[in-house]
Coordinates of C-alpha atoms in Angstrom, one line a residue:
T1 CA 17.3 -47.3 -108.3
D2 CA 20.0 -49.3 -106.5
S3 CA 21.8 -50.1 -109.7
D4 CA 22.3 -46.3 -110.3
L5 CA 24.0 -45.8 -106.9
S6 CA 27.6 -46.4 -106.0
V7 CA 28.6 -48.6 -103.1
A8 CA 29.1 -45.6 -101.0
D9 CA 25.7 -44.2 -101.9
R10 CA 24.0 -47.5 -101.1
K11 CA 25.7 -47.4 -97.7
R12 CA 24.5 -43.9 -97.0
R13 CA 20.9 -44.9 -98.0
A14 CA 21.2 -47.7 -95.5
D15 CA 22.4 -45.3 -92.9
V16 CA 19.5 -42.9 -93.5
H17 CA 17.0 -45.9 -93.3
A18 CA 18.4 -47.0 -90.0
D19 CA 16.3 -46.3 -86.9
D20 CA 18.3 -44.6 -84.1
D21 CA 17.7 -46.1 -80.7
S22 CA 19.1 -43.4 -78.5
V23 CA 20.2 -39.8 -78.4
S24 CA 23.8 -40.9 -78.0
D25 CA 23.5 -42.9 -81.3
R26 CA 22.5 -39.8 -83.1
H27 CA 25.3 -37.8 -81.7
R28 CA 27.8 -40.4 -82.8
D29 CA 26.5 -40.4 -86.4
N30 CA 28.9 -38.5 -88.6
D31 CA 27.0 -39.0 -91.8
A32 CA 25.5 -35.8 -93.4
D33 CA 22.1 -37.2 -92.5
A34 CA 23.0 -37.0 -88.9
D35 CA 20.0 -37.5 -86.7
N36 CA 20.5 -34.9 -84.0
D37 CA 18.2 -33.0 -81.8
A38 CA 16.3 -29.9 -83.2
H39 CA 16.0 -26.4 -81.8
A40 CA 13.8 -23.6 -83.0
D41 CA 13.8 -20.4 -81.0
N42 CA 14.6 -17.7 -83.5
D43 CA 11.3 -15.8 -83.1
A44 CA 11.7 -13.5 -80.2
N45 CA 8.7 -11.9 -78.3
A46 CA 6.2 -14.7 -78.7
D47 CA 4.4 -14.1 -75.4
G48 CA 0.8 -13.5 -76.6
D49 CA -2.1 -15.9 -76.9
I50 CA -2.9 -17.4 -80.2
V51 CA -4.8 -14.5 -81.7
A52 CA -8.5 -14.6 -80.8
D53 CA -8.6 -12.1 -78.0
R54 CA -6.7 -9.4 -79.7
L55 CA -8.6 -9.9 -83.0
R56 CA -11.9 -9.5 -81.3
A57 CA -10.7 -6.1 -79.9
T58 CA -11.2 -4.5 -83.3
D59 CA -10.6 -0.9 -82.1
S60 CA -7.4 -1.5 -80.2
S61 CA -3.9 -3.0 -80.9
A62 CA -3.1 -3.3 -77.2
A63 CA -1.8 -6.7 -76.3
V64 CA -3.8 -8.9 -73.9
D65 CA -2.2 -10.3 -70.8
P66 CA 0.2 -13.0 -71.9
A67 CA -0.9 -16.5 -71.1
V68 CA 2.1 -18.7 -70.5
A69 CA 1.5 -22.1 -72.1
D70 CA 3.0 -25.3 -70.8
G71 CA 5.3 -25.4 -73.8
D72 CA 6.9 -22.2 -72.7
R73 CA 8.6 -24.0 -69.9
S74 CA 11.0 -25.1 -72.6
A75 CA 11.0 -22.2 -75.0
D76 CA 14.2 -20.7 -73.6
G77 CA 15.6 -24.1 -72.6
H78 CA 15.8 -23.4 -68.9
G79 CA 13.0 -25.4 -67.2
D80 CA 14.4 -26.3 -63.8
G81 CA 17.4 -24.1 -64.1
K82 CA 19.5 -26.2 -66.5
R83 CA 19.3 -26.4 -70.2
D84 CA 17.3 -29.5 -71.3
S85 CA 17.8 -31.0 -74.8
D86 CA 15.1 -30.2 -77.4
L87 CA 14.8 -33.9 -78.0
H88 CA 13.9 -34.4 -74.3
R89 CA 11.3 -31.6 -74.6
R90 CA 9.8 -33.2 -77.7
A91 CA 9.5 -36.5 -76.0
Y92 CA 7.3 -34.8 -73.4
G93 CA 5.1 -33.1 -75.9
Y94 CA 5.8 -29.5 -75.6
A95 CA 8.3 -28.5 -78.3
V96 CA 7.9 -25.0 -79.6
A97 CA 9.0 -23.8 -83.1
D98 CA 8.7 -20.6 -84.9
A99 CA 7.2 -20.4 -88.4
T100 CA 10.4 -19.1 -90.0
S101 CA 12.5 -22.0 -88.7
L102 CA 10.0 -24.6 -89.8
E103 CA 10.0 -23.1 -93.3
S104 CA 13.8 -23.3 -93.2
Y105 CA 13.6 -27.0 -92.4
L106 CA 11.2 -27.6 -95.4
R107 CA 13.8 -26.2 -97.8
C108 CA 16.9 -27.9 -96.3
P109 CA 17.0 -29.9 -93.1
A110 CA 20.9 -29.6 -92.9
R111 CA 20.7 -25.8 -93.1
Y112 CA 18.2 -25.9 -90.2
W113 CA 20.7 -28.1 -88.3
F114 CA 23.5 -25.7 -88.8
S115 CA 21.6 -22.5 -88.0
S116 CA 19.0 -23.5 -85.4
V117 CA 20.6 -26.5 -83.6
L118 CA 24.3 -25.6 -83.8
H119 CA 23.5 -21.8 -83.9
L120 CA 26.2 -21.3 -86.6
G121 CA 26.3 -18.4 -89.0
P122 CA 28.6 -16.3 -91.2
P123 CA 31.4 -14.3 -89.5
E124 CA 30.2 -11.0 -88.1
E125 CA 32.1 -8.3 -89.9
W126 CA 31.7 -4.5 -89.6
N127 CA 29.9 -3.0 -92.5
A128 CA 29.6 0.7 -93.4
E129 CA 25.9 0.1 -94.1
V130 CA 23.3 -0.8 -91.5
A131 CA 22.5 -4.6 -91.8
A132 CA 19.8 -5.5 -94.3
T133 CA 17.8 -7.3 -91.5
R134 CA 18.0 -4.2 -89.3
R135 CA 16.8 -2.0 -92.1
G136 CA 13.9 -4.3 -92.7
T137 CA 13.0 -4.4 -88.9
A138 CA 13.3 -0.6 -88.8
L139 CA 10.7 -0.1 -91.6
H140 CA 8.4 -2.6 -89.9
E141 CA 8.7 -0.6 -86.7
V142 CA 8.0 2.6 -88.5
L143 CA 4.7 1.3 -89.9
E144 CA 3.8 -0.2 -86.5
S145 CA 4.4 3.1 -84.8
F146 CA 2.4 5.0 -87.5
F147 CA -0.7 2.9 -87.0
K148 CA -0.5 2.9 -83.2
R149 CA -0.1 6.7 -83.1
R150 CA -3.4 6.8 -85.1
A151 CA -5.1 4.2 -82.8
L152 CA -5.3 2.0 -85.9
A153 CA -7.4 4.5 -87.8
P154 CA -7.5 3.5 -91.5
V155 CA -5.9 5.6 -94.2
R156 CA -8.5 6.9 -96.6
P157 CA -8.2 8.8 -100.0
G158 CA -9.9 11.9 -98.5
D159 CA -7.6 12.2 -95.5
A160 CA -5.5 15.3 -95.3
Q161 CA -2.2 14.5 -97.0
E162 CA -0.1 16.9 -95.1
R163 CA -1.3 15.5 -91.7
L164 CA -0.7 11.9 -92.8
S165 CA 2.7 12.6 -94.1
K166 CA 3.7 14.4 -90.9
E167 CA 2.5 11.5 -88.8
L168 CA 4.5 9.0 -90.8
Y169 CA 7.5 11.2 -90.8
D170 CA 7.4 11.6 -87.0
A171 CA 7.1 7.8 -86.6
A172 CA 10.1 7.3 -88.9
T173 CA 12.2 9.9 -87.1
E174 CA 11.6 8.2 -83.7
V175 CA 12.6 4.8 -85.1
F176 CA 15.5 5.9 -87.1
D177 CA 17.0 8.0 -84.3
R178 CA 16.9 4.8 -82.2
V179 CA 18.7 2.8 -84.9
E180 CA 21.3 5.5 -85.3
A181 CA 22.0 5.4 -81.6
E182 CA 22.7 1.7 -81.8
G183 CA 25.6 2.3 -84.1
N184 CA 28.0 -0.3 -85.5
F185 CA 27.8 1.3 -89.0
D186 CA 28.8 4.5 -90.7
R187 CA 26.4 7.1 -89.3
E188 CA 26.9 9.5 -92.1
L189 CA 26.0 6.9 -94.6
F190 CA 22.9 5.9 -92.6
R191 CA 21.8 9.6 -92.4
W192 CA 21.9 9.7 -96.2
Q193 CA 19.9 6.4 -96.4
R194 CA 17.2 7.6 -93.9
A195 CA 16.8 10.8 -95.9
R196 CA 16.1 8.8 -98.9
W197 CA 13.5 6.7 -97.0
V198 CA 11.6 9.7 -95.8
A199 CA 12.0 11.8 -98.9
G200 CA 8.7 13.3 -100.2
L201 CA 7.0 13.2 -96.8
I202 CA 7.6 16.8 -95.7
D203 CA 9.7 18.1 -98.6
D204 CA 9.5 18.3 -102.4
E205 CA 12.1 15.6 -103.0
P206 CA 11.2 12.6 -105.2
K207 CA 9.2 10.2 -103.1
G208 CA 11.0 7.6 -101.1
V209 CA 9.8 4.2 -99.9
L210 CA 7.6 5.6 -97.1
A211 CA 6.0 8.3 -99.2
C212 CA 5.2 5.8 -101.9
W213 CA 3.8 3.3 -99.3
L214 CA 1.5 6.1 -98.0
E215 CA 0.3 7.0 -101.4
R216 CA -0.5 3.4 -102.3
E217 CA -2.2 2.9 -98.9
Q218 CA -4.6 5.7 -99.8
E219 CA -5.2 4.3 -103.2
N220 CA -5.4 0.5 -102.5
G221 CA -9.2 0.2 -102.9
L222 CA -9.5 -2.6 -100.4
D223 CA -11.7 -0.7 -97.9
A224 CA -9.4 -2.2 -95.2
E225 CA -9.7 -1.4 -91.5
P226 CA -6.6 -2.2 -89.5
M227 CA -7.3 -4.5 -86.5
A228 CA -3.7 -5.3 -85.3
V229 CA -0.1 -4.7 -86.1
E230 CA 2.8 -6.9 -85.2
L231 CA 0.4 -9.5 -83.8
E232 CA 2.0 -12.4 -82.0
F233 CA 0.4 -15.9 -81.9
R234 CA 1.3 -19.2 -80.4
G235 CA -0.2 -22.6 -80.0
L236 CA -0.7 -23.5 -83.7
Q237 CA -0.3 -27.3 -83.7
V238 CA 1.7 -28.6 -86.7
G239 CA 2.3 -32.3 -86.2
P240 CA 4.2 -32.6 -82.9
L241 CA 5.3 -29.0 -82.8
S242 CA 3.5 -26.0 -81.3
V243 CA 4.2 -23.2 -83.8
R244 CA 4.4 -19.5 -82.9
G245 CA 4.8 -16.4 -85.1
K246 CA 4.2 -12.7 -85.6
I247 CA 1.9 -11.2 -88.2
D248 CA 2.9 -7.8 -89.5
R249 CA -0.7 -6.6 -90.0
V250 CA -4.3 -7.8 -89.8
D251 CA -7.2 -5.9 -91.5
R252 CA -10.9 -6.4 -91.6
V253 CA -12.0 -6.3 -95.2
P254 CA -15.4 -6.7 -96.8
G255 CA -16.0 -10.5 -96.6
G256 CA -13.3 -11.5 -94.2
L257 CA -9.8 -10.8 -92.8
L258 CA -6.6 -9.9 -94.6
L259 CA -3.2 -10.5 -93.2
T260 CA -0.2 -8.7 -94.6
D261 CA 3.5 -9.6 -94.4
Y262 CA 5.8 -6.7 -95.3
K263 CA 8.8 -7.6 -97.3
T264 CA 11.8 -5.2 -97.7
G265 CA 13.8 -7.9 -99.4
K266 CA 13.2 -10.7 -101.9
V267 CA 9.7 -12.1 -102.0
Q268 CA 9.7 -15.9 -102.3
D269 CA 9.1 -17.5 -105.6
P270 CA 5.5 -18.9 -105.5
K271 CA 6.6 -22.1 -107.0
R272 CA 8.3 -22.9 -103.7
L273 CA 4.9 -22.8 -102.1
E274 CA 3.4 -25.1 -104.6
R275 CA 6.2 -27.5 -103.9
G276 CA 5.8 -27.3 -100.1
L277 CA 9.0 -25.3 -99.5
L278 CA 7.2 -22.1 -98.5
I279 CA 4.7 -22.3 -95.6
Q280 CA 4.7 -19.1 -93.6
P281 CA 1.7 -17.4 -95.2
V282 CA -0.3 -20.7 -94.9
L283 CA 0.5 -21.0 -91.2
Y284 CA -0.4 -17.4 -90.5
A285 CA -3.7 -17.8 -92.3
E286 CA -4.4 -21.0 -90.5
A287 CA -3.8 -19.2 -87.1
L288 CA -6.3 -16.5 -87.9
T289 CA -8.8 -19.0 -89.2
Q290 CA -8.6 -21.1 -86.0
A291 CA -9.0 -17.9 -83.9
N292 CA -11.9 -16.6 -86.0
P293 CA -14.1 -19.6 -87.1
G294 CA -16.3 -18.8 -90.0
Q295 CA -14.2 -15.8 -91.0
P296 CA -12.7 -16.1 -94.5
V297 CA -9.0 -15.2 -94.4
A298 CA -6.7 -14.0 -97.2
A299 CA -3.0 -13.4 -97.0
C300 CA -0.5 -11.5 -99.0
Y301 CA 3.0 -10.1 -99.1
Y302 CA 3.6 -6.3 -99.3
E303 CA 6.7 -5.6 -101.4
M304 CA 8.6 -2.5 -100.1
K305 CA 12.0 -3.0 -101.7
A306 CA 12.1 0.4 -103.5
P307 CA 9.6 3.0 -104.6
K308 CA 9.2 1.4 -107.9
D309 CA 8.7 -2.1 -106.3
M310 CA 5.7 -1.4 -104.1
G311 CA 2.4 -3.3 -103.7
R312 CA 0.7 -6.5 -102.6
V313 CA 1.7 -9.8 -104.2
G314 CA 1.7 -13.5 -103.4
W315 CA -2.0 -13.8 -102.5
S316 CA -3.3 -16.9 -100.7
G317 CA -6.2 -18.0 -98.5
D318 CA -10.0 -18.3 -99.0
G319 CA -10.5 -18.6 -102.8
E320 CA -13.5 -16.2 -103.1
L321 CA -11.9 -13.5 -100.8
V322 CA -8.6 -13.7 -102.6
K323 CA -10.3 -13.3 -106.0
K324 CA -12.2 -10.2 -104.7
L325 CA -9.2 -8.5 -103.1
A326 CA -6.5 -9.4 -105.7
R327 CA -8.6 -7.9 -108.4
S328 CA -7.9 -4.5 -107.1
R329 CA -4.2 -4.9 -107.5
V330 CA -2.1 -5.1 -110.7
K331 CA -0.8 -8.6 -109.8
P332 CA -3.4 -11.4 -109.4
A333 CA -3.6 -14.2 -106.9
I334 CA -0.9 -16.8 -107.3
F335 CA -2.6 -19.7 -105.6
D336 CA -5.9 -20.6 -103.9
H337 CA -6.6 -21.9 -100.4
T338 CA -8.0 -25.1 -101.8
R339 CA -4.5 -26.5 -101.5
G340 CA -3.9 -25.0 -98.1
R341 CA -4.7 -28.3 -96.3
A342 CA -2.3 -30.2 -98.5
Y343 CA 0.4 -27.7 -97.5
L344 CA -0.4 -28.0 -93.8
D345 CA -0.4 -31.7 -93.9
H346 CA 3.0 -31.6 -95.7
A347 CA 4.3 -29.2 -93.0
A348 CA 3.0 -31.6 -90.3
R349 CA 4.9 -34.5 -91.8
A350 CA 8.1 -32.3 -91.9
A351 CA 7.5 -31.4 -88.2
E352 CA 7.5 -35.2 -87.4
R353 CA 10.8 -35.6 -89.2
L354 CA 12.3 -32.6 -87.4
S355 CA 11.2 -34.0 -84.1
R356 CA 13.0 -37.3 -85.0
G357 CA 16.2 -35.5 -85.9
R358 CA 16.2 -36.0 -89.7
F359 CA 18.8 -33.4 -90.8
H360 CA 20.1 -34.5 -94.1
P361 CA 21.2 -32.2 -97.0
T362 CA 18.3 -30.8 -99.1
L363 CA 16.6 -32.9 -101.7
A364 CA 14.8 -29.8 -103.1
G365 CA 17.4 -28.9 -105.8
D366 CA 19.9 -26.1 -106.0
R367 CA 17.5 -23.4 -107.1
D368 CA 14.6 -24.3 -104.8
A369 CA 16.9 -24.6 -101.8
D370 CA 18.8 -21.5 -102.8
C371 CA 22.1 -23.2 -102.2
E372 CA 24.0 -20.5 -103.9
H373 CA 23.3 -18.1 -101.1
C374 CA 23.5 -20.5 -98.2
D375 CA 25.9 -19.5 -95.4
F376 CA 27.0 -23.1 -94.9
S377 CA 27.7 -24.1 -98.6
R378 CA 31.4 -24.5 -97.8
V379 CA 30.8 -27.3 -95.2
C380 CA 27.6 -28.9 -96.7
R381 CA 27.9 -32.3 -98.3
V382 CA 24.9 -31.8 -100.6
S383 CA 25.0 -33.6 -103.9
H384 CA 22.1 -32.5 -106.1
E385 CA 22.7 -35.4 -108.5
R386 CA 22.3 -37.9 -105.7
A387 CA 19.3 -35.9 -104.3
E388 CA 17.6 -36.3 -107.7
R389 CA 17.9 -40.1 -107.5
L390 CA 16.7 -40.2 -103.9
R391 CA 13.6 -38.0 -104.3
P392 CA 11.3 -40.7 -105.7
H393 CA 12.2 -42.9 -102.7
A394 CA 12.0 -40.1 -100.0
E395 CA 8.9 -41.2 -98.3
G396 CA 10.0 -44.7 -97.7
M397 CA 13.4 -43.5 -96.5
D398 CA 11.9 -40.9 -94.1
L399 CA 13.6 -38.1 -95.9
Q400 CA 12.3 -34.5 -96.3
A401 CA 11.4 -33.8 -100.0
P402 CA 9.4 -31.3 -101.9
L403 CA 5.6 -31.8 -101.8
R404 CA 5.2 -33.4 -105.3
D405 CA 8.1 -35.8 -104.6
E406 CA 7.0 -36.8 -101.2
G407 CA 4.7 -39.6 -102.3
P408 CA 1.4 -40.7 -100.8

């Protein structure tokens, strides 16, 4: 309530409430809730159609001819040869955002502002180890190459183990040789790491990540038939934004489609999804649903952090299909698709705020927003005590808040 707020806080609330009349007004606003223009182009290689054409080609992963949508005039910010503002592009109705960036906005608008608008980040420092993001990308590339070498043939329990292991080893060697050539890390250390990743494929060493993945792939019991790997989509309308993304893997399973998102790092806490702070799996499932009307869709993460942490978790999508598929794994479904529409509506309202330039510090709380690991914690003016007081009033103040605090 107003009585709980200091004079300064009440002034800031008034600032947040105010409607900005022009782009210049927003650029002059020095408050932490600065209403500045948004930018979201972190997802490279989004040149494909939404997904329907490729999904219907069930025996091939070859990309269809890219169709350049109207929105792509602005995707790289070059239009007529000079960089237009994202706000200008939004005003003309062809703003493009990637799923990861929209999810970042849900958790903390200010973090989105720092990273996706100002393009700031931590200092780049040399590290003896290959960067965690590059390691994750490399493992994605290995699995993509493995399936493409097999023309998307499924891995079955009766398949010759030696042949499968050699195919996966060859795919890994090709990718890891390319990573090593890129350099900017200690090559001897990387050779030791890659040896651990491929261990157990063509030798008698304890199984590494890839050998364990192959073993579980043969034993998964899902009767899955791969349809596409690294599948790009675009044109998913979320509020005023056209969202694009890339799905690691799509399988046909009895009763519908299954999309899988490989995770070599931390899998998000499912409570964040329930609070509307995690949206990527819901967006991906919606893209497949729109491209395949009448086909039930389930989604999951595939943990690949270490040999002992391996398997499908974080199920979502069509309730019946999720129930059927998740039963074959140790960990059950976390949430049902019955709330999927509420999550998408919440994301659409967030997209509206993003398009209006609402970039205030998070109202989600320290743990949900993961402020401890934020690259911008030293410059952020977040006050979690103040955020707690503002959350009940977020909707009326046009602030981005977690789903259950957003109001009707």
